[in-house]
Amino acid sequence: MIIGIPRETLPGETRVAATPETVKKLAASAKHSIIVEAGAGAGSSIPEAEFQAAGARIGSAAETLAADIVLKVRGPTAAELPRLKRGAMLIGLLNPFDAAGVQSVAGTGVSAYALEKLPRISRAQSMDVLSSQANIAGYKAVIIAANTYGRFMPMLMTAAGTVKAARVLILGVGVAGLQAIATAKRLGAVIEASDVRPSVKDQVESLGAKWVDVPYANDEERKIAEGVGGYARPMPPEWMARQAGVIAERCKTVDILITTALIPGRPAPKLIKADTVAAMKPGAVIVDLAVEQGGNVEGSELDKIVAKNGVKIVGFANLPARVAADASALYARNVLNFLALSLNAKTGEFNVPKDDEIIQATLICENGQVVATN
Ligand code: NAD
């Protein structure tokens, strides 16, 4: 069989779905040919010679897209779709919540596996691309904030006087938010954090941050807040209003705000209103990690830094692509682990276990039909 690794063509996408490390493992049985498109590793600083040394051949876009197994980071573009081969296996971040997009992938006749749909069970942790990439986004958000902020992060005592530590607020404490806390802590900031899910409080405190409590008015609110499958659910408007009030007060005191709140398959919840931004300190920095899902912050704009009353709102998309080499390394390992369900790298044997819950959860289309879109 041929395993193809195309170059990602979406603007700003620097990642690649395989690295020399994973290619070497895929090539171990010598039963399959691995073709990497010329330039596929360039954005992640991987020289072609390293892919070749690992056992791959460098080929064209057409060859990699027409492979039996196609490993991608992002879903195929309109130009790439007709080049896929009927019956091939396509693995990547295929945006399963975009029904029209899934329909067009189905039209190619491939069996497509959307890694966003991996169930959050312990067996799938090594394949969990959302976690591996959110971890990177949380780290990079803090680095970008520190870089945009016109003051120090740590408290410093110098001969010229004392510099106060930056106060950082993190909203949404999933994988990205936890890494943002850890990174801001390493830089010496004073941190507080909040999330809708009550189970997060202990994790926040164990990382040395202060928990900002938004009370639940009744058991029903608390039940919704617990979420489902590790993910949050939309909260009632009454709780959202209470949260907005609590957070607006905290925002008046903080220097850096990082928002990461997401609900799968829905627009990001709006947590920060324009008047909250207007009441923040001049020089404060906001990084809105949810900008691609519509943003947590009123006024954040995709791929821009917007200044409002002296507050800078950073809305950069795809932060993992700004840490391309490590993002690719982790993503490629996730993909290899997912593929290992079907492909025994040592013997080269290939057999998709159709009854495996991970395979069932991620399969979005097959034989020209959409299997599931959400
Ligand atoms: P996510 O990216 O979907 O959301 C980010 C955070 O935003 C979540 O913590 C969510 O609760 C929060 N949020 C949503 N609406 C909010 C609101 N209105 N106000 C404040 N916060 C809001 O989530 P994620 O980072 O992918 O993961 C969420 C959880 O799943 C984490 O606790 C993580 O540890 C867990 N997880 C488990 C596994 C596993 O068991 N295999 C794998 C990955 C993640």
XYZ file of C-alpha atoms and ligand atoms in Angstrom:
418
model
C 0.000 0.000 0.000
C 1.006 3.605 -0.456
C 0.913 6.006 2.489
C 0.876 9.647 1.347
C 1.783 12.737 3.326
C 0.778 15.849 1.337
C 2.073 19.341 2.017
C -0.575 21.339 3.878
C -1.916 24.085 1.628
C -4.157 26.179 3.899
C -2.624 29.634 4.486
C -0.518 29.744 7.657
C -0.572 25.969 8.143
C 3.031 25.066 8.893
C 2.429 21.624 10.369
C 2.842 18.249 8.707
C 1.124 14.956 9.574
C 4.263 12.796 9.684
C 7.846 13.305 10.806
C 10.991 11.269 10.114
C 10.380 9.550 13.467
C 6.892 8.346 12.491
C 7.873 7.612 8.886
C 10.617 5.317 10.157
C 8.064 3.361 12.191
C 5.619 3.182 9.272
C 8.410 1.957 7.000
C 9.563 -0.742 9.448
C 7.782 -3.647 7.735
C 9.024 -2.606 4.279
C 5.553 -3.668 3.011
C 4.282 -0.155 2.302
C 5.701 2.758 0.320
C 5.687 6.119 2.018
C 5.584 9.227 -0.142
C 6.078 12.686 1.354
C 5.256 15.660 -0.848
C 8.201 17.910 -1.637
C 8.165 20.820 0.810
C 5.749 19.134 3.259
C 8.185 19.440 6.167
C 9.514 22.909 5.325
C 7.204 24.804 7.697
C 8.319 22.524 10.547
C 12.028 22.737 9.642
C 12.230 19.093 8.569
C 14.665 18.610 5.679
C 13.643 16.257 2.877
C 16.828 14.242 3.404
C 15.577 13.279 6.873
C 12.316 11.939 5.480
C 14.304 10.007 2.869
C 16.711 8.621 5.478
C 13.661 7.412 7.444
C 12.438 5.428 4.440
C 10.145 7.805 2.510
C 10.284 8.878 -1.101
C 9.754 12.542 -1.948
C 6.909 12.924 -4.451
C 4.289 15.259 -5.886
C 1.014 16.511 -4.428
C -0.890 14.277 -6.857
C 0.981 11.146 -5.745
C 0.508 11.762 -2.028
C -3.189 12.659 -2.358
C -3.862 9.568 -4.501
C -2.342 7.238 -1.874
C -4.222 4.375 -0.174
C -3.746 6.045 3.217
C -3.532 9.857 3.282
C -2.266 11.520 6.455
C -3.225 15.206 6.723
C -3.301 17.920 9.333
C -6.243 19.883 7.921
C -9.168 18.727 5.800
C -8.704 18.638 2.032
C -9.279 21.874 0.103
C -11.555 22.084 -2.951
C -8.469 21.663 -5.120
C -7.309 18.585 -3.207
C -10.662 16.758 -3.023
C -10.786 15.447 -6.616
C -7.268 14.064 -6.259
C -8.229 11.655 -3.450
C -8.730 8.017 -4.426
C -12.059 6.261 -3.907
C -11.781 3.754 -1.036
C -8.664 5.394 0.419
C -8.319 6.062 4.145
C -8.057 9.768 5.015
C -6.980 10.806 8.524
C -6.798 14.368 9.860
C -8.499 17.307 11.536
C -11.396 17.190 9.080
C -13.754 19.664 10.795
C -16.641 17.220 11.395
C -19.014 19.994 12.521
C -19.006 21.510 9.019
C -21.806 19.474 7.415
C -21.211 20.834 3.897
C -17.485 20.143 4.162
C -18.096 16.572 5.336
C -20.533 16.064 2.462
C -17.888 17.118 -0.033
C -15.328 14.743 1.499
C -17.948 11.967 1.321
C -18.369 12.708 -2.377
C -14.809 11.523 -3.044
C -15.618 8.017 -1.776
C -12.828 7.965 0.809
C -13.174 6.513 4.302
C -12.493 9.647 6.334
C -11.530 9.708 10.009
C -11.876 13.048 11.834
C -9.520 13.099 14.790
C -11.577 15.830 16.518
C -14.087 13.067 17.276
C -11.765 10.814 19.248
C -13.576 9.709 22.401
C -11.996 10.934 25.646
C -11.160 7.479 26.950
C -7.760 6.536 28.340
C -6.948 4.233 25.376
C -7.328 7.208 23.002
C -5.128 9.606 24.976
C -2.030 8.861 22.894
C -4.029 9.794 19.761
C -5.686 12.900 21.191
C -4.717 15.637 18.746
C -7.019 18.212 20.367
C -5.107 17.806 23.627
C -1.630 17.759 22.101
C -2.349 20.889 20.074
C -4.324 22.742 22.785
C -1.385 22.235 25.125
C 0.833 24.043 22.620
C -1.755 26.792 22.082
C -1.949 27.446 25.827
C 1.825 27.778 26.054
C 2.097 30.029 23.014
C -0.772 32.256 24.166
C 1.224 33.185 27.257
C 4.406 33.766 25.259
C 2.501 36.039 22.854
C 0.879 37.874 25.780
C 4.273 38.394 27.453
C 5.678 39.657 24.173
C 2.803 42.094 23.609
C 2.696 43.345 27.212
C 4.830 46.411 27.873
C 5.978 45.290 31.325
C 7.699 42.394 33.050
C 5.853 39.225 34.006
C 7.812 38.437 37.204
C 8.230 40.545 40.297
C 11.745 42.008 40.240
C 13.704 43.760 42.940
C 16.362 45.907 41.330
C 18.647 48.744 42.423
C 16.311 51.034 40.500
C 13.315 49.876 42.487
C 10.797 47.066 42.572
C 8.750 45.885 39.588
C 5.386 44.289 40.355
C 4.490 40.852 38.990
C 1.899 40.791 36.206
C -1.593 39.663 37.208
C -2.942 37.082 34.772
C -6.539 35.818 34.472
C -7.234 32.632 32.537
C -10.809 31.817 31.525
C -11.530 28.269 30.405
C -9.229 25.801 32.109
C -9.173 22.746 29.865
C -5.955 21.528 28.302
C -4.956 24.955 26.899
C -5.897 26.836 30.051
C -3.956 24.477 32.329
C -0.845 24.863 30.182
C -1.371 28.650 30.143
C -1.421 28.636 33.962
C 1.746 26.508 34.110
C 3.562 28.709 31.585
C 2.536 32.005 33.206
C 3.622 30.542 36.560
C 7.075 29.750 35.169
C 7.333 33.379 34.045
C 6.540 34.553 37.560
C 3.035 35.969 37.105
C 0.311 36.013 39.771
C -2.523 33.948 38.326
C -6.243 33.470 38.796
C -8.460 31.245 36.690
C -12.060 30.199 36.184
C -14.089 27.632 34.277
C -17.689 26.554 34.094
C -16.860 22.978 35.172
C -16.550 22.700 38.971
C -14.113 19.749 38.723
C -11.417 22.120 37.453
C -11.042 24.037 40.736
C -8.631 21.514 42.312
C -6.445 21.428 39.184
C -6.229 25.236 39.142
C -5.241 25.374 42.796
C -2.708 22.565 42.470
C -0.918 24.630 39.806
C -0.642 27.532 42.243
C -3.364 29.742 40.761
C -6.358 31.242 42.570
C -9.814 29.938 41.639
C -12.391 32.566 40.686
C -15.739 31.187 41.747
C -18.935 31.803 39.796
C -21.681 30.355 42.014
C -24.468 28.071 40.767
C -27.971 29.188 41.714
C -29.389 25.649 41.867
C -28.669 21.945 41.263
C -29.813 22.179 37.669
C -27.146 24.792 36.856
C -24.510 22.700 38.604
C -25.566 19.610 36.628
C -25.261 21.438 33.287
C -21.909 22.865 34.386
C -20.471 19.385 34.907
C -20.593 18.971 31.113
C -20.512 15.691 29.241
C -17.582 13.498 28.162
C -15.051 15.991 29.581
C -16.533 18.834 27.519
C -18.573 21.835 28.679
C -22.206 22.435 27.710
C -23.838 25.806 27.050
C -24.830 27.420 30.355
C -28.203 29.110 31.050
C -28.255 32.876 30.420
C -28.694 33.571 34.165
C -25.380 31.862 34.976
C -23.647 33.566 32.029
C -24.835 36.961 33.355
C -23.544 36.107 36.852
C -20.236 35.001 35.341
C -19.978 38.235 33.304
C -20.415 40.267 36.498
C -17.777 38.338 38.474
C -15.297 38.369 35.590
C -15.832 42.073 34.803
C -14.744 42.890 38.381
C -11.619 40.695 38.075
C -10.780 42.215 34.674
C -10.428 45.684 36.199
C -7.407 44.429 38.156
C -5.587 42.145 35.700
C -2.768 42.917 33.264
C -3.188 39.890 31.016
C -6.351 37.969 30.165
C -6.229 34.684 28.264
C -9.525 33.152 27.162
C -9.797 29.538 25.969
C -13.495 28.704 26.521
C -14.979 26.342 23.939
C -18.038 24.137 23.537
C -17.644 21.460 20.830
C -19.611 22.114 17.642
C -20.910 25.510 18.796
C -19.779 29.108 18.589
C -17.458 30.026 21.457
C -19.306 31.493 24.462
C -18.953 35.286 24.702
C -17.431 35.862 28.127
C -16.051 39.379 27.836
C -18.248 42.278 26.747
C -16.920 45.476 25.176
C -17.612 47.463 28.373
C -15.499 44.990 30.374
C -12.609 45.566 27.943
C -13.151 49.331 28.211
C -12.791 49.134 32.015
C -9.463 47.256 31.877
C -6.148 48.943 32.694
C -4.362 50.749 29.861
C -1.554 48.492 28.637
C -3.507 45.320 29.465
C -3.315 42.489 26.927
C -6.024 39.977 25.999
C -5.296 36.816 24.018
C -8.498 35.256 22.666
C -7.700 31.626 21.851
C -11.298 30.980 20.797
C -11.159 33.520 17.969
C -11.590 30.899 15.222
C -14.879 29.768 16.823
C -16.147 33.366 16.973
C -14.156 34.477 20.014
C -14.741 34.753 23.771
C -14.082 38.489 23.675
C -16.219 41.150 22.000
C -14.035 42.999 19.503
C -11.389 40.321 18.925
C -10.558 39.927 15.246
C -9.082 36.966 13.424
C -5.320 37.262 12.923
C -5.210 40.829 14.211
C -4.109 42.754 17.276
C -6.898 45.251 17.935
C -6.303 48.192 20.312
C -9.328 49.398 22.362
C -8.813 52.203 24.896
C -5.173 51.198 25.324
C -6.025 47.481 25.731
C -4.613 45.154 23.082
C -6.756 42.199 21.981
C -4.750 39.497 20.183
C -6.827 37.236 17.919
C -4.245 35.036 16.228
C -5.597 31.819 14.712
C -3.896 28.441 14.848
C -1.310 29.059 17.569
C 0.068 25.486 17.315
C 1.257 26.353 13.783
C 3.482 29.005 15.419
C 5.305 26.223 17.318
C 5.425 24.146 14.158
C 8.233 21.684 14.825
C 6.912 20.457 18.169
C 3.278 20.712 17.055
C 4.082 18.450 14.082
C 6.113 16.054 16.218
C 3.212 15.538 18.650
C 0.517 15.536 15.959
C 2.437 12.961 13.897
C 2.761 10.672 16.947
C -0.978 11.013 17.593
C -1.691 10.034 13.967
C 0.727 7.099 14.122
C -0.990 5.832 17.280
C -4.402 6.164 15.617
C -3.203 4.368 12.499
C -1.755 1.597 14.691
C -5.349 0.459 15.378
C -5.489 -0.628 11.720
C -1.867 -0.985 10.643
C 0.643 -3.200 12.405
C 3.855 -1.291 11.684
C 6.080 -4.310 12.432
C 4.313 -6.883 10.240
C 2.763 -4.400 7.813
C -0.652 -6.088 8.209
C -3.554 -3.705 7.512
C -7.069 -4.318 8.790
C -9.443 -1.586 9.990
C -11.209 -2.841 13.173
C -14.696 -1.637 12.278
C -16.146 -2.541 15.673
C -13.557 -0.556 17.654
C -15.264 2.386 19.408
C -12.410 4.728 18.436
C -12.788 3.818 14.749
C -16.585 4.119 14.980
C -16.457 7.498 16.719
C -14.045 9.076 14.234
C -15.404 7.687 10.939
C -17.340 10.533 9.292
C -17.860 9.161 5.797
C -17.433 5.979 3.796
C -18.512 4.587 0.397
C -19.699 8.029 -0.681
C -22.015 8.421 2.310
C -21.810 10.668 5.356
C -21.718 8.479 8.465
C -22.043 11.243 11.075
C -21.421 14.968 11.237
C -21.600 15.691 14.941
P -12.327 22.617 25.314
O -11.177 23.056 24.471
O -13.529 22.072 24.650
O -12.793 23.850 26.229
C -11.868 24.617 26.951
C -12.426 24.937 28.308
O -13.445 25.933 28.211
C -13.067 23.765 29.047
O -12.400 23.561 30.276
C -14.509 24.201 29.244
O -15.077 23.724 30.447
C -14.357 25.703 29.258
N -15.601 26.473 29.054
C -16.601 26.250 28.174
N -17.573 27.183 28.308
C -17.168 28.013 29.309
C -17.731 29.158 29.915
N -18.924 29.656 29.548
N -17.040 29.761 30.910
C -15.846 29.272 31.323
N -15.265 28.190 30.776
C -15.915 27.567 29.790
O -11.849 21.561 26.406
P -10.530 20.679 26.443
O -9.404 21.516 26.874
O -10.384 19.945 25.149
O -10.817 19.576 27.562
C -11.729 19.688 28.583
C -11.462 18.593 29.624
O -11.344 17.277 29.087
C -10.207 18.839 30.408
O -10.542 18.837 31.778
C -9.310 17.710 30.089
O -8.492 17.340 31.187
C -10.272 16.629 29.721
N -9.639 15.673 28.786
C -9.752 14.325 29.046
C -9.155 13.408 28.210
C -9.224 11.948 28.482
O -9.707 11.553 29.506
N -8.786 11.091 27.576
C -8.483 13.835 27.065
C -8.414 15.206 26.804
C -8.996 16.103 27.686
